[in-house]
């Protein structure tokens, strides 16, 4: 990956796995990265770890952004919070997902479809 110095990125589902590693690498390359996840309690330690790793290297930084893709209201709030910062968005990584979860989203979609597709679709359009 080339330099992301001065770029702004959002990574959904960034508190574990591929999303976590993507957020870390974007920050290492100089991006300001927003980790968009449901749980601040689970995400803040990842944000802190990324910021610790890149602190002395004049690289990017990480920040938590609340997002529950199963709730259109939450998706709208997330987009609004980001847009209020007045920052450009250069990279959006729609990584969050789930499988095998029974039930419906707040908007009445089957949970997996709602989170993996509809939530990301709305977020992308709002940003």
Coordinates of N, CA and C in Angstrom, one line a residue:
X1 N 0.8 -1.2 0.0 CA 0.0 0.0 0.0 C 0.9 1.2 0.0
X2 N 0.5 2.2 -0.8 CA 1.3 3.4 -0.8 C 1.0 4.3 0.3
X3 N 1.5 5.5 0.4 CA 1.3 6.4 1.5 C -0.1 6.9 1.5
X4 N -0.7 6.9 2.7 CA -2.0 7.5 2.9 C -1.9 8.7 3.7
X5 N -0.7 9.3 3.8 CA -0.5 10.5 4.6 C -1.6 11.6 4.3
X6 N -2.2 12.1 5.3 CA -3.2 13.1 5.2 C -4.6 12.6 4.7
X7 N -4.8 11.4 4.4 CA -6.0 10.8 4.0 C -6.9 10.4 5.2
X8 N -8.2 10.3 4.9 CA -9.2 10.0 6.0 C -9.9 8.7 5.5
X9 N -10.0 7.8 6.5 CA -10.6 6.5 6.2 C -11.6 6.1 7.3
X10 N -12.6 5.4 6.9 CA -13.6 4.7 7.8 C -13.5 3.3 7.5
X11 N -13.3 2.5 8.5 CA -13.4 1.0 8.4 C -14.5 0.5 9.3
X12 N -15.5 -0.2 8.8 CA -16.5 -0.8 9.6 C -16.1 -2.1 10.1
X13 N -16.5 -2.5 11.3 CA -16.1 -3.8 11.8 C -14.6 -3.9 12.1
X14 N -14.1 -2.8 12.6 CA -12.6 -2.7 12.7 C -12.1 -3.1 14.0
X15 N -12.9 -3.7 14.9 CA -12.3 -4.0 16.2 C -11.7 -5.4 16.3
X16 N -11.9 -6.2 15.2 CA -11.3 -7.6 15.2 C -10.9 -7.9 13.7
X17 N -10.1 -9.0 13.6 CA -9.8 -9.6 12.3 C -9.3 -8.7 11.2
X18 N -9.8 -8.9 10.0 CA -9.4 -8.2 8.8 C -9.6 -6.7 9.0
X19 N -10.7 -6.3 9.6 CA -11.0 -4.9 9.8 C -10.0 -4.2 10.7
X20 N -9.6 -4.9 11.8 CA -8.6 -4.4 12.7 C -7.3 -4.2 12.0
X21 N -6.8 -5.2 11.2 CA -5.6 -5.1 10.5 C -5.6 -4.0 9.4
X22 N -6.7 -3.9 8.8 CA -6.9 -2.9 7.8 C -6.7 -1.5 8.4
X23 N -7.4 -1.3 9.5 CA -7.3 0.0 10.2 C -5.9 0.3 10.6
X24 N -5.2 -0.7 11.2 CA -3.9 -0.5 11.6 C -3.0 -0.1 10.5
X25 N -3.1 -0.8 9.4 CA -2.2 -0.6 8.2 C -2.5 0.8 7.6
X26 N -3.7 1.2 7.5 CA -4.1 2.5 7.0 C -3.4 3.6 7.9
X27 N -3.5 3.4 9.2 CA -2.9 4.4 10.2 C -1.4 4.4 10.0
X28 N -0.8 3.2 9.9 CA 0.7 3.1 9.7 C 1.1 3.9 8.4
X29 N 0.2 3.9 7.4 CA 0.5 4.6 6.2 C 0.2 6.1 6.2
X30 N -0.3 6.5 7.4 CA -0.5 8.0 7.6 C -1.9 8.4 7.6
X31 N -2.9 7.5 7.4 CA -4.3 8.0 7.4 C -4.9 8.2 8.8
X32 N -5.8 9.1 8.8 CA -6.6 9.3 10.0 C -7.8 8.3 9.8
X33 N -7.9 7.3 10.8 CA -8.8 6.2 10.6 C -9.9 6.2 11.6
X34 N -11.1 6.1 11.2 CA -12.2 6.0 12.1 C -12.7 4.5 12.1
X35 N -12.7 3.9 13.3 CA -13.1 2.5 13.5 C -14.6 2.6 13.8
X36 N -15.4 2.2 12.9 CA -16.9 2.3 13.0 C -17.4 0.9 13.4
X37 N -17.8 0.9 14.7 CA -18.2 -0.4 15.3 C -19.3 -0.2 16.3
X38 N -20.0 -1.3 16.7 CA -21.1 -1.2 17.7 C -20.6 -0.8 19.1
X39 N -19.6 -1.5 19.5 CA -19.3 -1.4 20.9 C -18.0 -0.6 21.2
X40 N -18.2 0.5 21.8 CA -17.0 1.3 22.2 C -16.1 0.5 23.2
X41 N -16.7 -0.2 24.1 CA -15.9 -1.0 25.0 C -15.0 -2.0 24.4
X42 N -15.4 -2.6 23.3 CA -14.6 -3.6 22.5 C -13.6 -2.9 21.5
X43 N -14.0 -1.7 21.1 CA -13.2 -1.0 20.1 C -12.2 -0.1 20.6
X44 N -12.5 0.6 21.7 CA -11.5 1.5 22.3 C -10.1 0.9 22.6
X45 N -10.0 -0.3 23.1 CA -8.7 -0.9 23.3 C -7.9 -1.0 21.9
X46 N -8.6 -1.3 20.8 CA -8.0 -1.4 19.5 C -7.6 0.0 19.1
X47 N -8.4 1.0 19.3 CA -8.1 2.4 18.9 C -6.8 2.8 19.7
X48 N -6.8 2.5 21.0 CA -5.7 2.9 21.8 C -4.4 2.2 21.4
X49 N -4.5 0.9 21.0 CA -3.3 0.1 20.6 C -2.8 0.7 19.3
X50 N -3.7 1.0 18.3 CA -3.2 1.6 17.1 C -2.5 2.9 17.3
X51 N -3.1 3.8 18.2 CA -2.5 5.1 18.5 C -1.2 4.9 19.2
X52 N -1.0 3.9 20.0 CA 0.2 3.6 20.7 C 1.3 3.2 19.7
X53 N 0.9 2.3 18.8 CA 1.9 1.8 17.8 C 2.4 2.9 16.8
X54 N 1.6 3.8 16.5 CA 2.0 4.8 15.5 C 2.4 6.2 16.1
X55 N 2.3 6.3 17.4 CA 2.5 7.6 18.1 C 3.8 8.3 17.7
X56 N 4.9 7.6 17.8 CA 6.2 8.2 17.6 C 6.7 8.2 16.2
X57 N 5.8 7.8 15.3 CA 6.3 7.7 13.9 C 5.7 8.7 13.0
X58 N 5.0 9.7 13.5 CA 4.4 10.8 12.7 C 3.5 10.2 11.6
X59 N 2.7 9.2 12.1 CA 1.8 8.6 11.2 C 0.4 9.1 11.5
X60 N -0.6 8.3 11.0 CA -2.0 8.7 11.2 C -2.5 8.6 12.6
X61 N -3.8 8.5 12.8 CA -4.3 8.3 14.1 C -5.6 7.6 14.0
X62 N -6.1 7.0 15.1 CA -7.3 6.2 15.1 C -8.3 6.8 16.0
X63 N -9.6 6.7 15.7 CA -10.7 7.2 16.5 C -11.9 6.3 16.4
X64 N -12.7 6.1 17.5 CA -13.9 5.4 17.5 C -15.0 6.2 16.9
X65 N -15.9 5.5 16.1 CA -17.1 6.1 15.5 C -18.2 5.1 15.8
X66 N -19.2 5.4 16.5 CA -20.3 4.4 16.9 C -21.1 4.1 15.6
X67 N -21.3 2.8 15.4 CA -22.1 2.3 14.3 C -22.7 1.0 14.5
X68 N -24.0 0.9 14.4 CA -24.7 -0.4 14.5 C -25.4 -0.6 13.1
X69 N -24.8 -1.4 12.2 CA -25.4 -1.5 10.9 C -26.8 -2.2 10.9
X70 N -27.2 -2.7 12.0 CA -28.5 -3.3 12.0 C -29.6 -2.3 12.3
X71 N -29.2 -1.0 12.5 CA -30.1 0.0 12.8 C -29.9 1.2 11.9
X72 N -30.9 1.5 11.0 CA -30.8 2.6 10.1 C -30.6 3.9 10.9
X73 N -31.2 4.1 12.1 CA -31.0 5.3 12.9 C -29.6 5.4 13.3
X74 N -28.9 4.3 13.7 CA -27.5 4.3 14.1 C -26.6 4.7 12.9
X75 N -27.0 4.1 11.7 CA -26.2 4.4 10.5 C -26.3 5.9 10.2
X76 N -27.5 6.5 10.3 CA -27.7 7.9 10.0 C -26.9 8.7 11.0
X77 N -26.9 8.3 12.3 CA -26.2 9.1 13.3 C -24.7 9.0 13.1
X78 N -24.2 7.8 12.7 CA -22.8 7.7 12.4 C -22.4 8.6 11.2
X79 N -23.1 8.6 10.2 CA -22.8 9.5 9.0 C -22.8 10.9 9.4
X80 N -23.8 11.3 10.2 CA -23.9 12.7 10.7 C -22.8 13.1 11.6
X81 N -22.4 12.2 12.5 CA -21.2 12.5 13.3 C -19.9 12.7 12.5
X82 N -19.8 11.8 11.5 CA -18.6 12.0 10.7 C -18.6 13.3 9.9
X83 N -19.8 13.5 9.2 CA -19.9 14.7 8.4 C -19.7 16.0 9.2
X84 N -20.1 16.0 10.5 CA -20.0 17.2 11.3 C -18.5 17.5 11.5
X85 N -17.6 16.6 11.4 CA -16.2 16.8 11.6 C -15.6 17.7 10.4
X86 N -16.3 17.7 9.3 CA -15.9 18.6 8.2 C -14.7 18.0 7.5
X87 N -14.5 16.7 7.6 CA -13.3 16.1 7.0 C -13.7 15.4 5.6
X88 N -12.8 15.4 4.7 CA -13.1 14.7 3.5 C -13.0 13.2 3.8
X89 N -13.6 12.4 3.0 CA -13.5 10.9 3.1 C -12.9 10.4 1.9
X90 N -11.7 9.8 2.1 CA -10.9 9.2 0.9 C -11.1 7.7 0.8
X91 N -11.3 7.0 1.9 CA -11.4 5.6 1.8 C -12.6 5.1 2.8
X92 N -13.4 4.3 2.2 CA -14.5 3.6 3.0 C -14.3 2.1 2.8
X93 N -14.1 1.4 3.9 CA -13.9 0.0 3.9 C -15.1 -0.6 4.6
X94 N -16.1 -1.1 3.8 CA -17.3 -1.8 4.3 C -17.0 -3.2 4.7
X95 N -16.4 -3.4 5.8 CA -15.9 -4.7 6.2 C -16.8 -5.5 7.2
X96 N -17.6 -4.8 8.0 CA -18.4 -5.4 9.1 C -19.3 -6.4 8.5
X97 N -19.6 -7.5 9.2 CA -20.5 -8.5 8.8 C -20.8 -9.5 9.9
X98 N -21.8 -10.3 9.6 CA -22.2 -11.4 10.5 C -22.8 -12.5 9.7
X99 N -22.9 -13.6 10.3 CA -23.6 -14.8 9.6 C -24.3 -15.6 10.6
X100 N -25.4 -16.2 10.2 CA -26.1 -17.1 11.0 C -26.9 -16.5 12.2
X101 N -27.0 -15.2 12.2 CA -27.7 -14.5 13.2 C -29.2 -14.5 12.8
X102 N -30.0 -15.1 13.6 CA -31.5 -15.1 13.4 C -32.1 -13.8 13.8
X103 N -33.2 -13.4 13.3 CA -33.9 -12.2 13.7 C -33.9 -11.2 12.6
X104 N -34.5 -10.0 13.0 CA -34.6 -8.9 12.1 C -33.9 -7.7 12.6
X105 N -33.5 -6.8 11.7 CA -33.0 -5.5 12.1 C -34.1 -4.6 12.5
X106 N -33.8 -3.5 13.1 CA -34.8 -2.5 13.5 C -35.7 -2.1 12.4
X107 N -35.2 -2.2 11.1 CA -36.0 -1.8 10.0 C -36.8 -3.0 9.3
X108 N -36.7 -4.2 10.0 CA -37.4 -5.3 9.5 C -36.8 -6.2 8.5
X109 N -35.5 -6.0 8.2 CA -34.8 -6.8 7.3 C -34.2 -8.0 8.0
X110 N -34.1 -9.2 7.3 CA -33.4 -10.3 7.9 C -32.0 -9.8 8.4
X111 N -31.5 -10.2 9.5 CA -30.4 -9.6 10.2 C -29.1 -9.6 9.3
X112 N -28.8 -10.8 8.7 CA -27.5 -10.9 8.0 C -27.6 -10.0 6.7
X113 N -28.7 -10.0 6.0 CA -28.9 -9.1 4.9 C -28.9 -7.6 5.3
X114 N -29.6 -7.3 6.4 CA -29.7 -6.0 6.8 C -28.3 -5.4 7.2
X115 N -27.5 -6.2 7.9 CA -26.2 -5.7 8.4 C -25.2 -5.7 7.2
X116 N -25.1 -6.8 6.5 CA -24.0 -7.0 5.5 C -24.3 -6.2 4.3
X117 N -25.6 -5.9 4.0 CA -25.9 -5.2 2.7 C -26.6 -3.9 2.9
X118 N -27.7 -3.9 3.5 CA -28.5 -2.7 3.6 C -27.9 -1.6 4.5
X119 N -27.3 -2.0 5.6 CA -26.6 -1.0 6.4 C -25.5 -0.3 5.7
X120 N -24.6 -1.1 5.1 CA -23.5 -0.6 4.3 C -24.0 0.3 3.1
X121 N -25.0 -0.2 2.5 CA -25.6 0.6 1.4 C -26.0 2.0 1.8
X122 N -26.7 2.1 2.9 CA -27.2 3.4 3.4 C -26.0 4.2 3.9
X123 N -25.0 3.6 4.6 CA -23.9 4.4 5.0 C -23.1 5.0 3.9
X124 N -22.9 4.2 2.8 CA -22.1 4.6 1.7 C -22.9 5.8 1.0
X125 N -24.2 5.7 0.9 CA -24.9 6.8 0.3 C -25.0 8.0 1.1
X126 N -25.0 7.9 2.4 CA -25.0 9.1 3.3 C -23.7 9.8 3.3
X127 N -22.6 9.1 3.1 CA -21.3 9.7 3.2 C -20.9 10.3 1.9

